[in-house]
Amino acid sequence: MNQPPPINPSVKSSVNSETAATDKSGSENVAYCDAIFAKAFQAGASDIHFEPFEQAYRVRMRVDGALSQIAAGPAADYPQLSSRVKILSELDIAERRRPQEGRLRLSIENRAVDYRVSSVPTRFGEKIVLRVVDATGLKADLTKLGMTSREAQLMNKATSRPDGMILVTGPTGSGKTTTLYSALNQLNRMDRNVSTIEDPVEFNVFGITQINVRRDLEMDFPQVLRLLLRQDPDVILVGEIRDTETAKTSFQAALTGHMVLSTLHTNDTASAVARLRDMDVEPFLINAALNLIIAQRLVKRICQHCRTPVKVSAAQLKALGISEEQAAKATFCRGQGCTKCNGTGMRGRIAIFEMLDMTDEIRNLIFENGSVEAIKRQAVKDGMRTLRISALSKAFQGVITLEQASLFASRE
């Protein structure tokens, strides 16, 4: 059960044993905050959560998708800590009743680290979440994201066309933006005009025009997209398709000589077609504009420093639909736990992909309003690897555990 952290005013900070958890001076508060950032950086955290409660506060970090506590203290100390973070993020420290957003750049261990900052008022203070925005995670070689050579070829084929749309689907935090920006990096050339519309801009990339959505100024996705179409664009990234107006405007742009990349929240590739129908996008528009649909998830890698082969029981193989012949060719592994992975056996994450290529058979099914199941069956027949197969393939190679792969096996 998620219990509040036990706080004793005489207890030292859980981050820096030499800094008291209460009654901090200004310099002590700065050092304490810096220690939190350093700890999260060293652990490879993707997010840092500053959370106030009635009697205490805690600071958690998300590493490889899982949250863990790295600091805690009495509630009386939290205003100092939150004010320090807000000052660094250039937020209004006097405004505590409204949400705020900002950005923060720190130098940690001689490296510049960028964060996207969000502050939301809660019952006992402002919760502040910092998300690491690391452009070094963008890969020119798409196979380093986790794609197979065939999947990378499908992506490169779709992006090499002068027009059309590429959709990436998946839940929040599944790496969609990283995949799209990796593709944009390949398209970012001197002879191309590349622009993005985001809420907010994630990565700062030279050579790409990046625009933040500003609803308070009537600059939402459809309005900015219409403006961009007058700016002679070649490639446009629409951060997310959320409504009918954005969907239709994006598809019309893809039909008029522009390459459009965007994201959609669906569970798999075939469901994206149904979602577009729900947004009143006509089947002929989907067929004419859509080049490729990608579904993706992030899964935990086995730590390469303590990885060891394991034997899998026949019952487990049968439950996952893996034959003995297939198992004989596989190398199933598990991390034993070491100092590099803090004893978890996992370190880092890798993406698994499902790519639906728009073949003639798929286009016919869409035009005929075929069901999601029918589209998926045809896509598999055409060579699509489902998320389940992609996950099992990574498990066969010893990249992820079979337990991780089984999470996707249960969904199909």
Short mmCIF file of C-alpha atoms in Angstrom, two decimals:
data_model
loop_
_atom_site.label_atom_id
_atom_site.label_comp_id
_atom_site.label_asym_id
_atom_site.label_seq_id
_atom_site.Cartn_x
_atom_site.Cartn_y
_atom_site.Cartn_z
CA MET A 1 0.00 0.00 0.00
CA ASN A 2 1.26 3.50 -0.83
CA GLN A 3 1.88 4.96 2.65
CA PRO A 4 2.98 8.53 3.46
CA PRO A 5 6.70 8.83 4.24
CA PRO A 6 7.45 8.77 7.98
CA ILE A 7 8.94 12.17 8.83
CA ASN A 8 10.93 12.99 11.93
CA PRO A 9 12.31 16.56 12.14
CA SER A 10 15.57 15.24 13.61
CA VAL A 11 16.13 12.87 10.69
CA LYS A 12 18.60 13.96 8.04
CA SER A 13 17.69 14.41 4.38
CA SER A 14 17.36 11.15 2.47
CA VAL A 15 19.38 12.70 -0.38
CA ASN A 16 22.28 14.34 1.45
CA SER A 17 23.14 13.06 4.91
CA GLU A 18 25.03 16.26 5.72
CA THR A 19 22.01 18.56 5.10
CA ALA A 20 19.26 18.79 7.71
CA ALA A 21 15.72 18.03 6.56
CA THR A 22 14.25 20.96 8.48
CA ASP A 23 15.01 24.64 9.03
CA LYS A 24 17.17 24.90 5.93
CA SER A 25 18.93 28.15 5.16
CA GLY A 26 18.81 29.49 1.63
CA SER A 27 22.15 27.92 0.72
CA GLU A 28 21.17 24.60 2.31
CA ASN A 29 17.92 24.57 0.34
CA VAL A 30 19.82 25.23 -2.90
CA ALA A 31 22.27 22.40 -2.13
CA TYR A 32 19.43 20.07 -1.17
CA CYS A 33 17.59 20.79 -4.42
CA ASP A 34 20.79 20.36 -6.45
CA ALA A 35 21.37 17.00 -4.75
CA ILE A 36 17.91 15.82 -5.81
CA PHE A 37 18.58 16.76 -9.44
CA ALA A 38 22.00 15.08 -9.34
CA LYS A 39 20.55 11.89 -7.83
CA ALA A 40 17.85 11.72 -10.51
CA PHE A 41 20.36 12.40 -13.28
CA GLN A 42 22.73 9.68 -12.08
CA ALA A 43 19.84 7.20 -11.93
CA GLY A 44 18.73 8.07 -15.49
CA ALA A 45 15.31 9.32 -14.36
CA SER A 46 12.82 10.45 -17.01
CA ASP A 47 10.63 12.41 -14.53
CA ILE A 48 10.93 14.00 -11.08
CA HIS A 49 7.82 14.47 -8.92
CA PHE A 50 7.70 17.01 -6.04
CA GLU A 51 4.58 16.10 -4.03
CA PRO A 52 3.14 17.92 -0.97
CA PHE A 53 0.90 16.24 1.62
CA GLU A 54 -0.66 17.30 4.94
CA GLN A 55 2.28 16.48 7.19
CA ALA A 56 5.08 15.70 4.78
CA TYR A 57 6.34 16.01 1.24
CA ARG A 58 8.15 13.51 -0.88
CA VAL A 59 10.21 13.56 -4.06
CA ARG A 60 10.00 10.62 -6.44
CA MET A 61 11.76 9.84 -9.69
CA ARG A 62 10.65 7.66 -12.56
CA VAL A 63 13.32 5.28 -13.82
CA ASP A 64 12.49 2.82 -16.60
CA GLY A 65 8.79 3.51 -16.08
CA ALA A 66 8.69 2.89 -12.30
CA LEU A 67 8.48 5.56 -9.58
CA SER A 68 10.65 5.40 -6.45
CA GLN A 69 11.19 7.84 -3.59
CA ILE A 70 14.50 9.70 -3.39
CA ALA A 71 13.75 12.38 -0.77
CA ALA A 72 11.21 13.35 1.86
CA GLY A 73 10.75 15.94 4.57
CA PRO A 74 8.23 17.72 6.80
CA ALA A 75 5.48 19.71 5.11
CA ALA A 76 6.84 22.96 6.60
CA ASP A 77 9.94 22.65 4.38
CA TYR A 78 8.03 22.20 1.14
CA PRO A 79 7.33 25.87 0.26
CA GLN A 80 11.08 26.56 0.23
CA LEU A 81 11.74 23.57 -1.99
CA SER A 82 8.92 24.28 -4.43
CA SER A 83 9.87 27.96 -4.64
CA ARG A 84 13.44 26.98 -5.55
CA VAL A 85 12.21 24.77 -8.39
CA LYS A 86 9.82 27.49 -9.61
CA ILE A 87 12.57 30.13 -9.59
CA LEU A 88 14.84 27.87 -11.63
CA SER A 89 11.95 27.27 -14.07
CA GLU A 90 11.13 31.00 -14.30
CA LEU A 91 7.62 30.44 -12.94
CA ASP A 92 5.73 33.00 -10.86
CA ILE A 93 6.45 32.07 -7.23
CA ALA A 94 3.67 34.40 -6.01
CA GLU A 95 1.04 32.51 -8.05
CA ARG A 96 -0.02 29.40 -6.18
CA ARG A 97 -3.65 29.07 -7.26
CA ARG A 98 -3.25 28.41 -11.00
CA PRO A 99 -1.38 25.79 -13.01
CA GLN A 100 1.87 26.94 -14.61
CA GLU A 101 4.23 25.50 -17.19
CA GLY A 102 7.85 26.29 -17.90
CA ARG A 103 11.22 24.92 -18.89
CA LEU A 104 14.44 24.46 -17.00
CA ARG A 105 18.05 23.88 -18.06
CA LEU A 106 20.65 22.70 -15.57
CA SER A 107 24.31 21.81 -15.86
CA ILE A 108 24.88 18.49 -14.11
CA GLU A 109 28.26 16.75 -14.26
CA ASN A 110 29.31 19.05 -17.11
CA ARG A 111 26.27 18.16 -19.18
CA ALA A 112 23.27 20.38 -20.03
CA VAL A 113 19.99 18.76 -18.97
CA ASP A 114 16.64 20.19 -20.11
CA TYR A 115 13.37 19.71 -18.24
CA ARG A 116 9.76 20.47 -19.05
CA VAL A 117 8.09 21.75 -15.87
CA SER A 118 4.43 21.56 -14.85
CA SER A 119 3.02 22.99 -11.62
CA VAL A 120 -0.52 22.18 -10.41
CA PRO A 121 -2.14 23.46 -7.18
CA THR A 122 -3.28 20.69 -4.83
CA ARG A 123 -4.93 20.66 -1.41
CA PHE A 124 -1.62 20.98 0.47
CA GLY A 125 0.52 22.93 -1.99
CA GLU A 126 1.75 22.80 -5.55
CA LYS A 127 2.72 19.50 -7.09
CA ILE A 128 5.58 20.04 -9.53
CA VAL A 129 6.59 17.49 -12.14
CA LEU A 130 9.73 17.80 -14.24
CA ARG A 131 10.12 15.71 -17.37
CA VAL A 132 13.57 15.28 -18.85
CA VAL A 133 13.74 16.43 -22.47
CA ASP A 134 16.83 14.76 -23.90
CA ALA A 135 17.47 15.27 -27.61
CA THR A 136 20.43 12.86 -27.43
CA GLY A 137 17.87 10.04 -27.32
CA LEU A 138 16.93 10.75 -30.93
CA LYS A 139 18.44 8.15 -33.25
CA ALA A 140 19.42 8.53 -36.88
CA ASP A 141 19.45 4.72 -37.09
CA LEU A 142 15.85 3.70 -36.36
CA THR A 143 16.91 0.14 -35.50
CA LYS A 144 18.52 1.57 -32.34
CA LEU A 145 15.04 2.54 -31.14
CA GLY A 146 14.05 -1.12 -31.32
CA MET A 147 12.80 -1.44 -34.91
CA THR A 148 13.72 -4.45 -36.97
CA SER A 149 15.43 -3.81 -40.31
CA ARG A 150 12.10 -4.43 -42.11
CA GLU A 151 10.27 -1.98 -39.83
CA ALA A 152 12.97 0.65 -40.36
CA GLN A 153 12.63 0.13 -44.14
CA LEU A 154 8.86 0.64 -43.92
CA MET A 155 9.41 3.86 -41.97
CA ASN A 156 12.05 5.12 -44.41
CA LYS A 157 9.80 4.25 -47.36
CA ALA A 158 6.92 6.24 -45.85
CA THR A 159 9.07 9.28 -45.02
CA SER A 160 10.74 9.29 -48.44
CA ARG A 161 7.43 10.14 -50.10
CA PRO A 162 6.79 13.84 -50.78
CA ASP A 163 3.33 13.77 -49.20
CA GLY A 164 0.95 11.68 -47.13
CA MET A 165 0.55 10.97 -43.43
CA ILE A 166 2.34 8.82 -40.85
CA LEU A 167 0.48 8.13 -37.60
CA VAL A 168 2.13 6.85 -34.41
CA THR A 169 -0.24 5.46 -31.79
CA GLY A 170 0.13 4.44 -28.18
CA PRO A 171 -0.50 5.64 -24.63
CA THR A 172 1.22 8.61 -23.00
CA GLY A 173 4.86 7.86 -22.27
CA SER A 174 5.30 5.19 -24.95
CA GLY A 175 8.00 7.09 -26.86
CA LYS A 176 5.86 8.35 -29.76
CA THR A 177 7.50 11.79 -29.88
CA THR A 178 11.00 10.28 -29.83
CA THR A 179 10.12 8.08 -32.80
CA LEU A 180 8.65 10.98 -34.77
CA TYR A 181 11.54 13.31 -34.01
CA SER A 182 14.02 10.61 -35.02
CA ALA A 183 12.20 10.51 -38.37
CA LEU A 184 12.19 14.32 -38.53
CA ASN A 185 15.96 14.34 -38.01
CA GLN A 186 16.31 12.37 -41.23
CA LEU A 187 14.00 14.81 -43.03
CA ASN A 188 15.68 17.91 -41.57
CA ARG A 189 17.76 18.99 -44.58
CA MET A 190 18.73 22.31 -46.12
CA ASP A 191 16.36 21.79 -49.06
CA ARG A 192 13.30 21.15 -46.83
CA ASN A 193 11.07 23.37 -44.71
CA VAL A 194 10.23 21.35 -41.58
CA SER A 195 7.79 22.68 -38.95
CA THR A 196 6.13 21.31 -35.82
CA ILE A 197 3.02 22.21 -33.82
CA GLU A 198 3.20 20.87 -30.27
CA ASP A 199 1.63 21.20 -26.84
CA PRO A 200 4.30 21.88 -25.65
CA VAL A 201 7.46 21.64 -27.79
CA GLU A 202 9.45 18.65 -26.54
CA PHE A 203 12.88 18.80 -28.20
CA ASN A 204 14.87 21.81 -29.34
CA VAL A 205 16.25 20.95 -32.79
CA PHE A 206 18.19 23.34 -35.03
CA GLY A 207 16.73 23.74 -38.50
CA ILE A 208 13.13 22.94 -37.50
CA THR A 209 10.50 25.64 -36.93
CA GLN A 210 8.78 24.69 -33.67
CA ILE A 211 5.52 26.29 -32.53
CA ASN A 212 3.81 25.98 -29.16
CA VAL A 213 0.02 25.72 -29.06
CA ARG A 214 -1.44 28.75 -27.23
CA ARG A 215 -5.16 28.28 -26.67
CA ASP A 216 -5.35 31.50 -24.67
CA LEU A 217 -4.38 33.31 -27.88
CA GLU A 218 -6.64 31.16 -30.08
CA MET A 219 -3.61 29.27 -31.41
CA ASP A 220 -4.74 25.65 -31.17
CA PHE A 221 -3.73 22.82 -33.51
CA PRO A 222 -6.15 23.54 -36.41
CA GLN A 223 -5.53 27.31 -36.39
CA VAL A 224 -1.74 27.00 -36.32
CA LEU A 225 -1.83 24.26 -38.95
CA ARG A 226 -3.82 26.49 -41.30
CA LEU A 227 -1.29 29.28 -40.72
CA LEU A 228 1.62 26.95 -41.37
CA LEU A 229 0.17 25.90 -44.71
CA ARG A 230 0.78 29.49 -45.85
CA GLN A 231 4.45 29.20 -44.83
CA ASP A 232 5.44 26.90 -47.71
CA PRO A 233 6.05 23.79 -45.55
CA ASP A 234 7.37 20.46 -46.83
CA VAL A 235 7.09 18.47 -43.59
CA ILE A 236 4.70 19.17 -40.68
CA LEU A 237 4.56 17.44 -37.31
CA VAL A 238 1.17 17.83 -35.60
CA GLY A 239 1.79 16.94 -31.95
CA GLU A 240 -1.50 15.11 -31.46
CA ILE A 241 -4.78 14.57 -33.29
CA ARG A 242 -7.46 14.98 -30.64
CA ASP A 243 -10.57 16.18 -32.47
CA THR A 244 -12.39 16.17 -35.79
CA GLU A 245 -11.18 19.59 -36.90
CA THR A 246 -7.51 18.74 -36.32
CA ALA A 247 -7.94 15.35 -38.02
CA LYS A 248 -9.61 16.73 -41.14
CA THR A 249 -7.20 19.67 -41.47
CA SER A 250 -4.22 17.32 -41.10
CA PHE A 251 -5.53 14.91 -43.72
CA GLN A 252 -6.28 17.74 -46.13
CA ALA A 253 -2.70 19.00 -45.68
CA ALA A 254 -1.39 15.50 -46.41
CA LEU A 255 -3.42 15.47 -49.62
CA THR A 256 -2.05 18.77 -50.88
CA GLY A 257 1.62 17.96 -51.25
CA HIS A 258 2.80 17.93 -47.62
CA MET A 259 4.30 15.19 -45.46
CA VAL A 260 2.36 15.14 -42.17
CA LEU A 261 3.39 13.21 -39.06
CA SER A 262 1.20 12.96 -35.98
CA THR A 263 0.14 10.87 -32.97
CA LEU A 264 -3.13 9.29 -31.93
CA HIS A 265 -4.18 7.58 -28.69
CA THR A 266 -5.24 4.05 -29.63
CA ASN A 267 -4.18 0.59 -28.45
CA ASP A 268 -2.98 -0.75 -31.78
CA THR A 269 -2.68 0.09 -35.46
CA ALA A 270 -6.04 -1.23 -36.66
CA SER A 271 -7.86 0.67 -33.91
CA ALA A 272 -6.44 3.90 -35.34
CA VAL A 273 -8.64 3.46 -38.40
CA ALA A 274 -11.74 3.13 -36.20
CA ARG A 275 -10.68 6.21 -34.23
CA LEU A 276 -10.36 8.24 -37.44
CA ARG A 277 -13.83 7.09 -38.49
CA ASP A 278 -15.15 8.26 -35.11
CA MET A 279 -13.66 11.66 -35.92
CA ASP A 280 -15.70 11.71 -39.15
CA VAL A 281 -12.68 11.34 -41.42
CA GLU A 282 -14.06 9.85 -44.64
CA PRO A 283 -12.70 6.46 -45.78
CA PHE A 284 -11.55 7.93 -49.10
CA LEU A 285 -9.50 10.55 -47.19
CA ILE A 286 -7.88 7.85 -45.03
CA ASN A 287 -7.01 5.79 -48.11
CA ALA A 288 -5.73 8.73 -50.12
CA ALA A 289 -3.55 10.31 -47.43
CA LEU A 290 -2.41 7.63 -44.96
CA ASN A 291 0.96 5.98 -45.70
CA LEU A 292 1.75 4.12 -42.48
CA ILE A 293 0.35 3.48 -38.98
CA ILE A 294 2.71 2.60 -36.15
CA ALA A 295 1.79 1.36 -32.68
CA GLN A 296 4.49 1.24 -30.04
CA ARG A 297 5.22 0.58 -26.38
CA LEU A 298 8.27 0.88 -24.16
CA VAL A 299 9.49 -2.21 -22.31
CA LYS A 300 12.28 -2.63 -19.76
CA ARG A 301 15.61 -3.97 -20.98
CA ILE A 302 17.47 -6.65 -19.09
CA CYS A 303 20.60 -5.19 -17.49
CA GLN A 304 23.52 -6.06 -19.75
CA HIS A 305 25.92 -6.22 -16.79
CA CYS A 306 24.14 -8.99 -14.89
CA ARG A 307 22.18 -10.74 -17.64
CA THR A 308 22.14 -14.52 -17.36
CA PRO A 309 20.33 -17.26 -19.35
CA VAL A 310 17.34 -18.92 -17.69
CA LYS A 311 15.28 -22.03 -18.34
CA VAL A 312 11.57 -21.61 -18.97
CA SER A 313 9.05 -24.25 -17.91
CA ALA A 314 6.99 -26.12 -20.49
CA ALA A 315 3.79 -24.81 -18.84
CA GLN A 316 4.89 -21.21 -19.27
CA LEU A 317 5.83 -21.80 -22.90
CA LYS A 318 2.47 -23.42 -23.57
CA ALA A 319 0.60 -20.55 -21.91
CA LEU A 320 2.33 -18.11 -24.27
CA GLY A 321 1.78 -20.24 -27.35
CA ILE A 322 5.50 -20.94 -27.83
CA SER A 323 6.38 -24.31 -29.30
CA GLU A 324 9.33 -26.39 -28.06
CA GLU A 325 10.98 -25.92 -31.47
CA GLN A 326 10.77 -22.14 -31.16
CA ALA A 327 12.01 -22.26 -27.57
CA ALA A 328 15.01 -24.33 -28.62
CA LYS A 329 16.18 -21.48 -30.87
CA ALA A 330 15.64 -18.80 -28.22
CA THR A 331 17.93 -17.41 -25.53
CA PHE A 332 15.73 -16.42 -22.60
CA CYS A 333 17.49 -14.26 -20.01
CA ARG A 334 16.96 -12.49 -16.73
CA GLY A 335 18.98 -9.91 -14.80
CA GLN A 336 20.42 -11.19 -11.53
CA GLY A 337 20.71 -7.70 -10.05
CA CYS A 338 23.90 -5.69 -9.67
CA THR A 339 25.16 -2.23 -8.70
CA LYS A 340 24.62 -0.95 -12.25
CA CYS A 341 20.87 -1.62 -12.11
CA ASN A 342 20.42 -1.08 -8.33
CA GLY A 343 19.63 -4.75 -7.90
CA THR A 344 16.56 -4.68 -10.16
CA GLY A 345 17.99 -6.71 -13.05
CA MET A 346 16.60 -4.09 -15.46
CA ARG A 347 18.33 -1.09 -16.97
CA GLY A 348 16.99 1.15 -19.72
CA ARG A 349 14.04 0.68 -22.03
CA ILE A 350 13.50 -0.29 -25.64
CA ALA A 351 10.51 0.16 -27.92
CA ILE A 352 8.47 -2.58 -29.54
CA PHE A 353 6.58 -1.76 -32.71
CA GLU A 354 3.57 -2.82 -34.76
CA MET A 355 3.52 -1.35 -38.27
CA LEU A 356 0.50 -1.40 -40.55
CA ASP A 357 1.53 -0.78 -44.15
CA MET A 358 -1.28 0.57 -46.34
CA THR A 359 -1.47 -2.24 -48.90
CA ASP A 360 -4.19 -2.42 -51.56
CA GLU A 361 -6.05 -5.04 -49.53
CA ILE A 362 -6.03 -2.82 -46.42
CA ARG A 363 -7.27 0.17 -48.44
CA ASN A 364 -10.13 -1.93 -49.84
CA LEU A 365 -11.18 -2.98 -46.33
CA ILE A 366 -11.12 0.63 -45.13
CA PHE A 367 -13.17 1.78 -48.11
CA GLU A 368 -15.70 -0.97 -47.39
CA ASN A 369 -15.82 0.00 -43.66
CA GLY A 370 -14.26 -3.30 -42.66
CA SER A 371 -14.06 -4.12 -38.94
CA VAL A 372 -10.96 -3.57 -36.83
CA GLU A 373 -10.55 -7.36 -36.55
CA ALA A 374 -10.72 -7.80 -40.32
CA ILE A 375 -8.14 -5.05 -40.88
CA LYS A 376 -5.82 -6.60 -38.31
CA ARG A 377 -6.15 -10.09 -39.81
CA GLN A 378 -5.33 -8.75 -43.26
CA ALA A 379 -2.38 -6.74 -41.95
CA VAL A 380 -0.93 -9.85 -40.27
CA LYS A 381 -1.48 -11.75 -43.53
CA ASP A 382 0.44 -8.97 -45.30
CA GLY A 383 3.39 -9.44 -42.94
CA MET A 384 2.66 -7.14 -39.98
CA ARG A 385 4.25 -8.16 -36.67
CA THR A 386 1.86 -7.48 -33.80
CA LEU A 387 3.00 -5.98 -30.51
CA ARG A 388 2.82 -9.49 -29.05
CA ILE A 389 5.13 -10.94 -31.69
CA SER A 390 7.51 -7.99 -31.39
CA ALA A 391 7.70 -8.44 -27.61
CA LEU A 392 8.23 -12.20 -27.87
CA SER A 393 10.96 -11.64 -30.46
CA LYS A 394 12.81 -9.36 -28.02
CA ALA A 395 12.42 -12.02 -25.33
CA PHE A 396 13.76 -14.71 -27.69
CA GLN A 397 16.85 -12.54 -28.22
CA GLY A 398 17.39 -12.07 -24.48
CA VAL A 399 16.74 -8.31 -24.64
CA ILE A 400 13.67 -8.37 -22.35
CA THR A 401 12.32 -10.98 -19.95
CA LEU A 402 9.61 -13.41 -20.95
CA GLU A 403 7.48 -11.94 -18.15
CA GLN A 404 7.64 -8.54 -19.88
CA ALA A 405 6.64 -10.12 -23.18
CA SER A 406 3.75 -11.99 -21.56
CA LEU A 407 2.11 -8.65 -20.71
CA PHE A 408 1.44 -8.16 -24.42
CA ALA A 409 0.61 -11.80 -25.08
CA SER A 410 -2.38 -11.49 -22.75
CA ARG A 411 -3.83 -8.60 -24.81
CA GLU A 412 -4.24 -10.50 -28.07
#
